[in-house]
Structures are given as structure tokens and as C-alpha cells.
Amino acid sequence: IDYIIPFHSGQSEVVRQIKKIGKWQNYKNEQVDKPWQSGSKAKPVAHGFERLRQNHMATLALQCLFGRSSRFFTNLYSKNILNSDFDAEFDLVANSASLFLSGESSNPKAVLEAVLAEADLVRRNGLDEQRFRRVKNAMTGSMLFGLEDFDNMAISFAQNAFCGCNSLDLHTPAANVTAEECAAFIGENLTEEKLAMSVILPEGVSV
């Protein structure tokens, strides 16, 4: 479902009206960068060690597809459709799981179409094995480097204690996450039926 949410500064309610877009309409100024967010629900693993593993696998999948060195990001960035504010993340909260893509763009429609196109390629061909290994190695290095961050580790231990797992338990199974698992996650959750998009229109820009 594709939605665009009109919002103007000073309104007491963020959303006064949601209009479903059948055909994307032109803006008065198409070059205005509009904040947007897109995402979908995923099936959460409720508790314990598998919850840690799911979070790592989903984050790895999103980084493979949408990371700064990905075909998706470099292509849209070179066309000035995305800027450096773009982000992709996976969130596990209170027995729910969601994946989010967010940023600013003069053409949110093109971003959503590119997301769906990349996900469709993964469904048909799987993830590029070389890129998967590079991103996986980079995440492992970052995870090890993070062990020296006292504040980050304290927060991680506290959060995971409530989920019945230990942050240090992740390192061994993280090495066993496969490209096939990540491709299946992408194929299941990045679909036209599951994805929604919201766009905030700056004051003076109309639908």
C-alpha cells in the first residue's frame, strides 16, 4: 500500500488526512527533498538466543541490499534521488518486529520502486555471494570493535537480559548466518503488499 501523508508545520495533529495514491501526483516543486519513511512488519522471534540471531540476520540482509556501497544506494545517490540521510534498520520491540527505510528525497516514488525492484532481483537470483561475504565480514569487525565501547555494551547487556539472552552469545552463531537466510528474509518482507510509505510534505508544497 502506498500512502502519502500531508503535513504542515504548526498543525496540532501530524496526520489530519491520509490520501491513498493510485497515481503519484506532481508536486509544485519536484526538487524539494521530502522526508519519507517506508517499512513493513516481520515475524518476530519472541525470546532467547534466536532473537539475537534474528536481529543480526535481518540487519545483515538490509545492509547487503541497502548499505552505502550497495547498487541501490550508489545508483540513487548518483542521480540525487537519495542523500546521505538514508538509513535502513531492523527493530525488535515487545514481541514485534519491523524493518524501516528512511531518508529524504525529491522523488519518493522512485525510491520505493527501486526498493521493490531490488527485492524482486533477490527473490529471483538470491544475494550476490561476494557482496554478502564482504558485508558479513564488515559487520563482524564492527561487532568486535564495539566490545570496547563500555556504554554500548552496558545498554546491550541490559536490553538482552530482558529477552533471556546474553549479548556475548551472538558472535559464534552470527558466523553461521547464510546468504540464503538473508535472501528469504528480503523476499518475504519487502513486497508491494507488505510495504507502506509515508511522506512529509514541507509547508507550501501540495499533493
PDB file of C-alpha atoms in Angstrom:
ATOM      1  CA  ILE A   1       0.000   0.000   0.000  1.00  0.00           C
ATOM      2  CA  ASP A   2       1.402   3.409  -0.886  1.00  0.00           C
ATOM      3  CA  TYR A   3       0.294   6.356   1.217  1.00  0.00           C
ATOM      4  CA  ILE A   4       1.320   9.970   1.242  1.00  0.00           C
ATOM      5  CA  ILE A   5       0.651  11.969   4.386  1.00  0.00           C
ATOM      6  CA  PRO A   6       0.146  15.736   4.020  1.00  0.00           C
ATOM      7  CA  PHE A   7       1.757  17.549   6.943  1.00  0.00           C
ATOM      8  CA  HIS A   8       2.383  21.234   7.535  1.00  0.00           C
ATOM      9  CA  SER A   9       4.285  22.766  10.435  1.00  0.00           C
ATOM     10  CA  GLY A  10       2.057  24.209  13.143  1.00  0.00           C
ATOM     11  CA  GLN A  11      -0.650  21.573  12.890  1.00  0.00           C
ATOM     12  CA  SER A  12      -1.711  20.159  16.239  1.00  0.00           C
ATOM     13  CA  GLU A  13      -2.104  16.718  14.700  1.00  0.00           C
ATOM     14  CA  VAL A  14       0.526  15.226  12.451  1.00  0.00           C
ATOM     15  CA  VAL A  15      -1.992  13.423  10.312  1.00  0.00           C
ATOM     16  CA  ARG A  16      -5.287  15.141   9.511  1.00  0.00           C
ATOM     17  CA  GLN A  17      -5.937  13.306   6.302  1.00  0.00           C
ATOM     18  CA  ILE A  18      -4.415  10.299   4.575  1.00  0.00           C
ATOM     19  CA  LYS A  19      -4.943  10.082   0.864  1.00  0.00           C
ATOM     20  CA  LYS A  20      -4.339   6.838  -0.926  1.00  0.00           C
ATOM     21  CA  ILE A  21      -2.306   7.395  -4.052  1.00  0.00           C
ATOM     22  CA  GLY A  22      -3.380   5.488  -7.122  1.00  0.00           C
ATOM     23  CA  LYS A  23      -1.202   7.537  -9.456  1.00  0.00           C
ATOM     24  CA  TRP A  24       1.597   9.572  -7.967  1.00  0.00           C
ATOM     25  CA  GLN A  25       0.718  13.217  -8.493  1.00  0.00           C
ATOM     26  CA  ASN A  26       3.156  16.011  -9.300  1.00  0.00           C
ATOM     27  CA  TYR A  27       4.348  18.430  -6.641  1.00  0.00           C
ATOM     28  CA  LYS A  28       4.539  22.199  -7.186  1.00  0.00           C
ATOM     29  CA  ASN A  29       8.288  21.900  -6.747  1.00  0.00           C
ATOM     30  CA  GLU A  30       9.545  18.426  -7.516  1.00  0.00           C
ATOM     31  CA  GLN A  31      13.084  19.307  -6.386  1.00  0.00           C
ATOM     32  CA  VAL A  32      12.083  19.795  -2.749  1.00  0.00           C
ATOM     33  CA  ASP A  33      13.566  16.987  -0.636  1.00  0.00           C
ATOM     34  CA  LYS A  34      10.712  15.403   1.276  1.00  0.00           C
ATOM     35  CA  PRO A  35      11.323  13.337   4.448  1.00  0.00           C
ATOM     36  CA  TRP A  36       9.923   9.848   3.992  1.00  0.00           C
ATOM     37  CA  GLN A  37       9.799   6.505   5.714  1.00  0.00           C
ATOM     38  CA  SER A  38       8.897   3.083   4.403  1.00  0.00           C
ATOM     39  CA  GLY A  39       8.662  -0.245   6.174  1.00  0.00           C
ATOM     40  CA  SER A  40       6.857  -3.484   6.862  1.00  0.00           C
ATOM     41  CA  LYS A  41       6.148  -5.899   9.673  1.00  0.00           C
ATOM     42  CA  ALA A  42       8.180  -9.071  10.094  1.00  0.00           C
ATOM     43  CA  LYS A  43       7.617 -12.201  12.153  1.00  0.00           C
ATOM     44  CA  PRO A  44       9.480 -11.809  15.456  1.00  0.00           C
ATOM     45  CA  VAL A  45      11.308 -14.479  17.416  1.00  0.00           C
ATOM     46  CA  ALA A  46       9.868 -13.925  20.862  1.00  0.00           C
ATOM     47  CA  HIS A  47      12.649 -14.768  23.286  1.00  0.00           C
ATOM     48  CA  GLY A  48      16.156 -16.001  23.921  1.00  0.00           C
ATOM     49  CA  PHE A  49      19.161 -16.620  21.768  1.00  0.00           C
ATOM     50  CA  GLU A  50      17.233 -16.908  18.480  1.00  0.00           C
ATOM     51  CA  ARG A  51      16.030 -13.347  18.976  1.00  0.00           C
ATOM     52  CA  LEU A  52      19.645 -12.159  18.915  1.00  0.00           C
ATOM     53  CA  ARG A  53      20.320 -14.190  15.812  1.00  0.00           C
ATOM     54  CA  GLN A  54      17.218 -12.874  14.022  1.00  0.00           C
ATOM     55  CA  ASN A  55      18.267  -9.288  14.689  1.00  0.00           C
ATOM     56  CA  HIS A  56      21.748  -9.941  13.285  1.00  0.00           C
ATOM     57  CA  MET A  57      20.430 -11.793  10.223  1.00  0.00           C
ATOM     58  CA  ALA A  58      17.868  -9.083   9.379  1.00  0.00           C
ATOM     59  CA  THR A  59      20.407  -6.288   9.818  1.00  0.00           C
ATOM     60  CA  LEU A  60      22.864  -8.149   7.601  1.00  0.00           C
ATOM     61  CA  ALA A  61      20.183  -8.627   4.927  1.00  0.00           C
ATOM     62  CA  LEU A  62      19.309  -4.924   4.911  1.00  0.00           C
ATOM     63  CA  GLN A  63      22.962  -3.879   4.753  1.00  0.00           C
ATOM     64  CA  CYS A  64      23.579  -6.222   1.811  1.00  0.00           C
ATOM     65  CA  LEU A  65      20.708  -4.696  -0.125  1.00  0.00           C
ATOM     66  CA  PHE A  66      20.748  -1.051   1.008  1.00  0.00           C
ATOM     67  CA  GLY A  67      24.199  -0.325   2.511  1.00  0.00           C
ATOM     68  CA  ARG A  68      26.274   2.653   1.357  1.00  0.00           C
ATOM     69  CA  SER A  69      28.241   0.532  -1.128  1.00  0.00           C
ATOM     70  CA  SER A  70      25.144  -1.244  -2.494  1.00  0.00           C
ATOM     71  CA  ARG A  71      23.935  -0.900  -6.079  1.00  0.00           C
ATOM     72  CA  PHE A  72      20.655   0.505  -4.733  1.00  0.00           C
ATOM     73  CA  PHE A  73      22.251   3.359  -2.786  1.00  0.00           C
ATOM     74  CA  THR A  74      25.048   4.281  -5.209  1.00  0.00           C
ATOM     75  CA  ASN A  75      22.628   4.383  -8.141  1.00  0.00           C
ATOM     76  CA  LEU A  76      20.028   6.606  -6.440  1.00  0.00           C
ATOM     77  CA  TYR A  77      22.696   8.768  -4.778  1.00  0.00           C
ATOM     78  CA  SER A  78      24.401   9.438  -8.119  1.00  0.00           C
ATOM     79  CA  LYS A  79      21.035  10.607  -9.510  1.00  0.00           C
ATOM     80  CA  ASN A  80      20.415  12.888  -6.487  1.00  0.00           C
ATOM     81  CA  ILE A  81      17.334  10.872  -5.572  1.00  0.00           C
ATOM     82  CA  LEU A  82      18.838   9.873  -2.207  1.00  0.00           C
ATOM     83  CA  ASN A  83      21.227  11.737   0.051  1.00  0.00           C
ATOM     84  CA  SER A  84      23.455  10.762   2.974  1.00  0.00           C
ATOM     85  CA  ASP A  85      20.494  10.776   5.399  1.00  0.00           C
ATOM     86  CA  PHE A  86      19.263   7.442   4.031  1.00  0.00           C
ATOM     87  CA  ASP A  87      19.082   4.629   6.580  1.00  0.00           C
ATOM     88  CA  ALA A  88      17.848   1.036   6.762  1.00  0.00           C
ATOM     89  CA  GLU A  89      17.273  -0.724  10.081  1.00  0.00           C
ATOM     90  CA  PHE A  90      15.552  -3.641  11.764  1.00  0.00           C
ATOM     91  CA  ASP A  91      13.722  -3.177  15.059  1.00  0.00           C
ATOM     92  CA  LEU A  92      12.667  -5.766  17.636  1.00  0.00           C
ATOM     93  CA  VAL A  93      10.420  -4.355  20.358  1.00  0.00           C
ATOM     94  CA  ALA A  94       7.901  -6.020  22.692  1.00  0.00           C
ATOM     95  CA  ASN A  95       7.364  -9.188  20.657  1.00  0.00           C
ATOM     96  CA  SER A  96       7.065  -7.263  17.411  1.00  0.00           C
ATOM     97  CA  ALA A  97       9.491  -6.892  14.534  1.00  0.00           C
ATOM     98  CA  SER A  98       9.660  -4.215  11.846  1.00  0.00           C
ATOM     99  CA  LEU A  99      12.067  -3.101   9.180  1.00  0.00           C
ATOM    100  CA  PHE A 100      12.383   0.559   8.270  1.00  0.00           C
ATOM    101  CA  LEU A 101      13.865   2.546   5.409  1.00  0.00           C
ATOM    102  CA  SER A 102      14.002   6.313   5.791  1.00  0.00           C
ATOM    103  CA  GLY A 103      15.562   9.428   4.357  1.00  0.00           C
ATOM    104  CA  GLU A 104      14.868  12.477   2.226  1.00  0.00           C
ATOM    105  CA  SER A 105      14.158  12.507  -1.489  1.00  0.00           C
ATOM    106  CA  SER A 106      12.802  14.741  -4.217  1.00  0.00           C
ATOM    107  CA  ASN A 107      11.210  11.616  -5.687  1.00  0.00           C
ATOM    108  CA  PRO A 108       9.994   9.156  -3.017  1.00  0.00           C
ATOM    109  CA  LYS A 109       8.129   7.207  -5.695  1.00  0.00           C
ATOM    110  CA  ALA A 110      11.411   6.362  -7.434  1.00  0.00           C
ATOM    111  CA  VAL A 111      12.892   5.217  -4.111  1.00  0.00           C
ATOM    112  CA  LEU A 112      10.009   2.844  -3.427  1.00  0.00           C
ATOM    113  CA  GLU A 113      10.125   1.473  -6.961  1.00  0.00           C
ATOM    114  CA  ALA A 114      13.868   0.852  -6.603  1.00  0.00           C
ATOM    115  CA  VAL A 115      13.340  -0.931  -3.271  1.00  0.00           C
ATOM    116  CA  LEU A 116      10.778  -3.263  -4.830  1.00  0.00           C
ATOM    117  CA  ALA A 117      12.971  -3.850  -7.895  1.00  0.00           C
ATOM    118  CA  GLU A 118      15.992  -4.810  -5.759  1.00  0.00           C
ATOM    119  CA  ALA A 119      13.881  -7.139  -3.621  1.00  0.00           C
ATOM    120  CA  ASP A 120      12.479  -8.780  -6.751  1.00  0.00           C
ATOM    121  CA  LEU A 121      16.007  -9.409  -8.052  1.00  0.00           C
ATOM    122  CA  VAL A 122      16.898 -11.108  -4.773  1.00  0.00           C
ATOM    123  CA  ARG A 123      13.784 -13.295  -4.963  1.00  0.00           C
ATOM    124  CA  ARG A 124      14.795 -14.429  -8.441  1.00  0.00           C
ATOM    125  CA  ASN A 125      18.580 -14.631  -8.135  1.00  0.00           C
ATOM    126  CA  GLY A 126      19.457 -14.597  -4.438  1.00  0.00           C
ATOM    127  CA  LEU A 127      22.082 -12.310  -2.891  1.00  0.00           C
ATOM    128  CA  ASP A 128      25.439 -11.765  -4.534  1.00  0.00           C
ATOM    129  CA  GLU A 129      27.731 -14.125  -2.632  1.00  0.00           C
ATOM    130  CA  GLN A 130      30.817 -11.913  -2.768  1.00  0.00           C
ATOM    131  CA  ARG A 131      28.943  -8.860  -1.518  1.00  0.00           C
ATOM    132  CA  PHE A 132      27.312 -10.955   1.217  1.00  0.00           C
ATOM    133  CA  ARG A 133      30.734 -12.083   2.481  1.00  0.00           C
ATOM    134  CA  ARG A 134      32.131  -8.537   2.425  1.00  0.00           C
ATOM    135  CA  VAL A 135      29.188  -7.090   4.381  1.00  0.00           C
ATOM    136  CA  LYS A 136      29.201 -10.013   6.806  1.00  0.00           C
ATOM    137  CA  ASN A 137      32.927  -9.570   7.498  1.00  0.00           C
ATOM    138  CA  ALA A 138      32.453  -5.819   7.974  1.00  0.00           C
ATOM    139  CA  MET A 139      29.619  -6.391  10.459  1.00  0.00           C
ATOM    140  CA  THR A 140      31.700  -8.947  12.357  1.00  0.00           C
ATOM    141  CA  GLY A 141      34.579  -6.475  12.597  1.00  0.00           C
ATOM    142  CA  SER A 142      32.246  -3.734  13.778  1.00  0.00           C
ATOM    143  CA  MET A 143      30.723  -6.084  16.359  1.00  0.00           C
ATOM    144  CA  LEU A 144      34.156  -6.950  17.747  1.00  0.00           C
ATOM    145  CA  PHE A 145      35.218  -3.314  17.777  1.00  0.00           C
ATOM    146  CA  GLY A 146      32.044  -2.495  19.731  1.00  0.00           C
ATOM    147  CA  LEU A 147      33.213  -4.656  22.629  1.00  0.00           C
ATOM    148  CA  GLU A 148      35.484  -1.786  23.629  1.00  0.00           C
ATOM    149  CA  ASP A 149      32.556   0.635  23.938  1.00  0.00           C
ATOM    150  CA  PHE A 150      31.548   0.445  27.604  1.00  0.00           C
ATOM    151  CA  ASP A 151      28.303   2.439  27.263  1.00  0.00           C
ATOM    152  CA  ASN A 152      27.159   0.460  24.231  1.00  0.00           C
ATOM    153  CA  MET A 153      27.896  -2.879  25.893  1.00  0.00           C
ATOM    154  CA  ALA A 154      26.108  -1.871  29.106  1.00  0.00           C
ATOM    155  CA  ILE A 155      22.974  -0.965  27.152  1.00  0.00           C
ATOM    156  CA  SER A 156      23.217  -4.145  25.082  1.00  0.00           C
ATOM    157  CA  PHE A 157      23.562  -6.377  28.168  1.00  0.00           C
ATOM    158  CA  ALA A 158      20.597  -4.705  29.859  1.00  0.00           C
ATOM    159  CA  GLN A 159      18.337  -4.932  26.810  1.00  0.00           C
ATOM    160  CA  ASN A 160      19.170  -8.557  26.091  1.00  0.00           C
ATOM    161  CA  ALA A 161      18.825  -9.594  29.734  1.00  0.00           C
ATOM    162  CA  PHE A 162      15.122  -8.797  29.469  1.00  0.00           C
ATOM    163  CA  CYS A 163      14.954 -11.037  26.391  1.00  0.00           C
ATOM    164  CA  GLY A 164      16.578 -14.010  28.086  1.00  0.00           C
ATOM    165  CA  CYS A 165      19.907 -13.881  26.261  1.00  0.00           C
ATOM    166  CA  ASN A 166      23.474 -12.662  26.628  1.00  0.00           C
ATOM    167  CA  SER A 167      24.961 -10.192  24.164  1.00  0.00           C
ATOM    168  CA  LEU A 168      28.222 -12.154  24.041  1.00  0.00           C
ATOM    169  CA  ASP A 169      26.374 -15.262  22.838  1.00  0.00           C
ATOM    170  CA  LEU A 170      25.867 -13.734  19.404  1.00  0.00           C
ATOM    171  CA  HIS A 171      29.392 -13.971  17.995  1.00  0.00           C
ATOM    172  CA  THR A 172      29.566 -17.707  17.219  1.00  0.00           C
ATOM    173  CA  PRO A 173      26.123 -18.161  15.583  1.00  0.00           C
ATOM    174  CA  ALA A 174      26.433 -14.865  13.730  1.00  0.00           C
ATOM    175  CA  ALA A 175      29.174 -16.548  11.716  1.00  0.00           C
ATOM    176  CA  ASN A 176      26.650 -19.207  10.626  1.00  0.00           C
ATOM    177  CA  VAL A 177      24.092 -16.820   9.099  1.00  0.00           C
ATOM    178  CA  THR A 178      23.772 -17.677   5.401  1.00  0.00           C
ATOM    179  CA  ALA A 179      23.053 -15.682   2.266  1.00  0.00           C
ATOM    180  CA  GLU A 180      20.034 -17.912   1.675  1.00  0.00           C
ATOM    181  CA  GLU A 181      18.525 -16.925   5.035  1.00  0.00           C
ATOM    182  CA  CYS A 182      19.018 -13.240   4.287  1.00  0.00           C
ATOM    183  CA  ALA A 183      17.551 -13.605   0.788  1.00  0.00           C
ATOM    184  CA  ALA A 184      14.494 -15.382   2.210  1.00  0.00           C
ATOM    185  CA  PHE A 185      14.000 -12.563   4.737  1.00  0.00           C
ATOM    186  CA  ILE A 186      14.152  -9.952   1.962  1.00  0.00           C
ATOM    187  CA  GLY A 187      11.815 -11.926  -0.278  1.00  0.00           C
ATOM    188  CA  GLU A 188       9.241 -12.375   2.458  1.00  0.00           C
ATOM    189  CA  ASN A 189       9.177  -8.847   3.859  1.00  0.00           C
ATOM    190  CA  LEU A 190       9.969  -6.444   1.017  1.00  0.00           C
ATOM    191  CA  THR A 191       6.862  -6.911  -1.098  1.00  0.00           C
ATOM    192  CA  GLU A 192       4.394  -4.482  -2.606  1.00  0.00           C
ATOM    193  CA  GLU A 193       1.652  -5.968  -0.430  1.00  0.00           C
ATOM    194  CA  LYS A 194       3.545  -5.507   2.848  1.00  0.00           C
ATOM    195  CA  LEU A 195       5.441  -2.241   2.328  1.00  0.00           C
ATOM    196  CA  ALA A 196       3.949   1.126   3.240  1.00  0.00           C
ATOM    197  CA  MET A 197       5.432   4.567   2.666  1.00  0.00           C
ATOM    198  CA  SER A 198       4.742   7.910   4.326  1.00  0.00           C
ATOM    199  CA  VAL A 199       5.986  11.239   3.005  1.00  0.00           C
ATOM    200  CA  ILE A 200       6.042  14.535   4.908  1.00  0.00           C
ATOM    201  CA  LEU A 201       5.337  17.487   2.684  1.00  0.00           C
ATOM    202  CA  PRO A 202       7.119  20.751   3.560  1.00  0.00           C
ATOM    203  CA  GLU A 203       4.933  23.798   4.036  1.00  0.00           C
ATOM    204  CA  GLY A 204       3.993  25.303   0.694  1.00  0.00           C
ATOM    205  CA  VAL A 205       4.231  22.016  -1.187  1.00  0.00           C
ATOM    206  CA  SER A 206       0.917  20.393  -2.024  1.00  0.00           C
ATOM    207  CA  VAL A 207      -0.105  16.974  -3.248  1.00  0.00           C
TER     208      VAL A 207
END
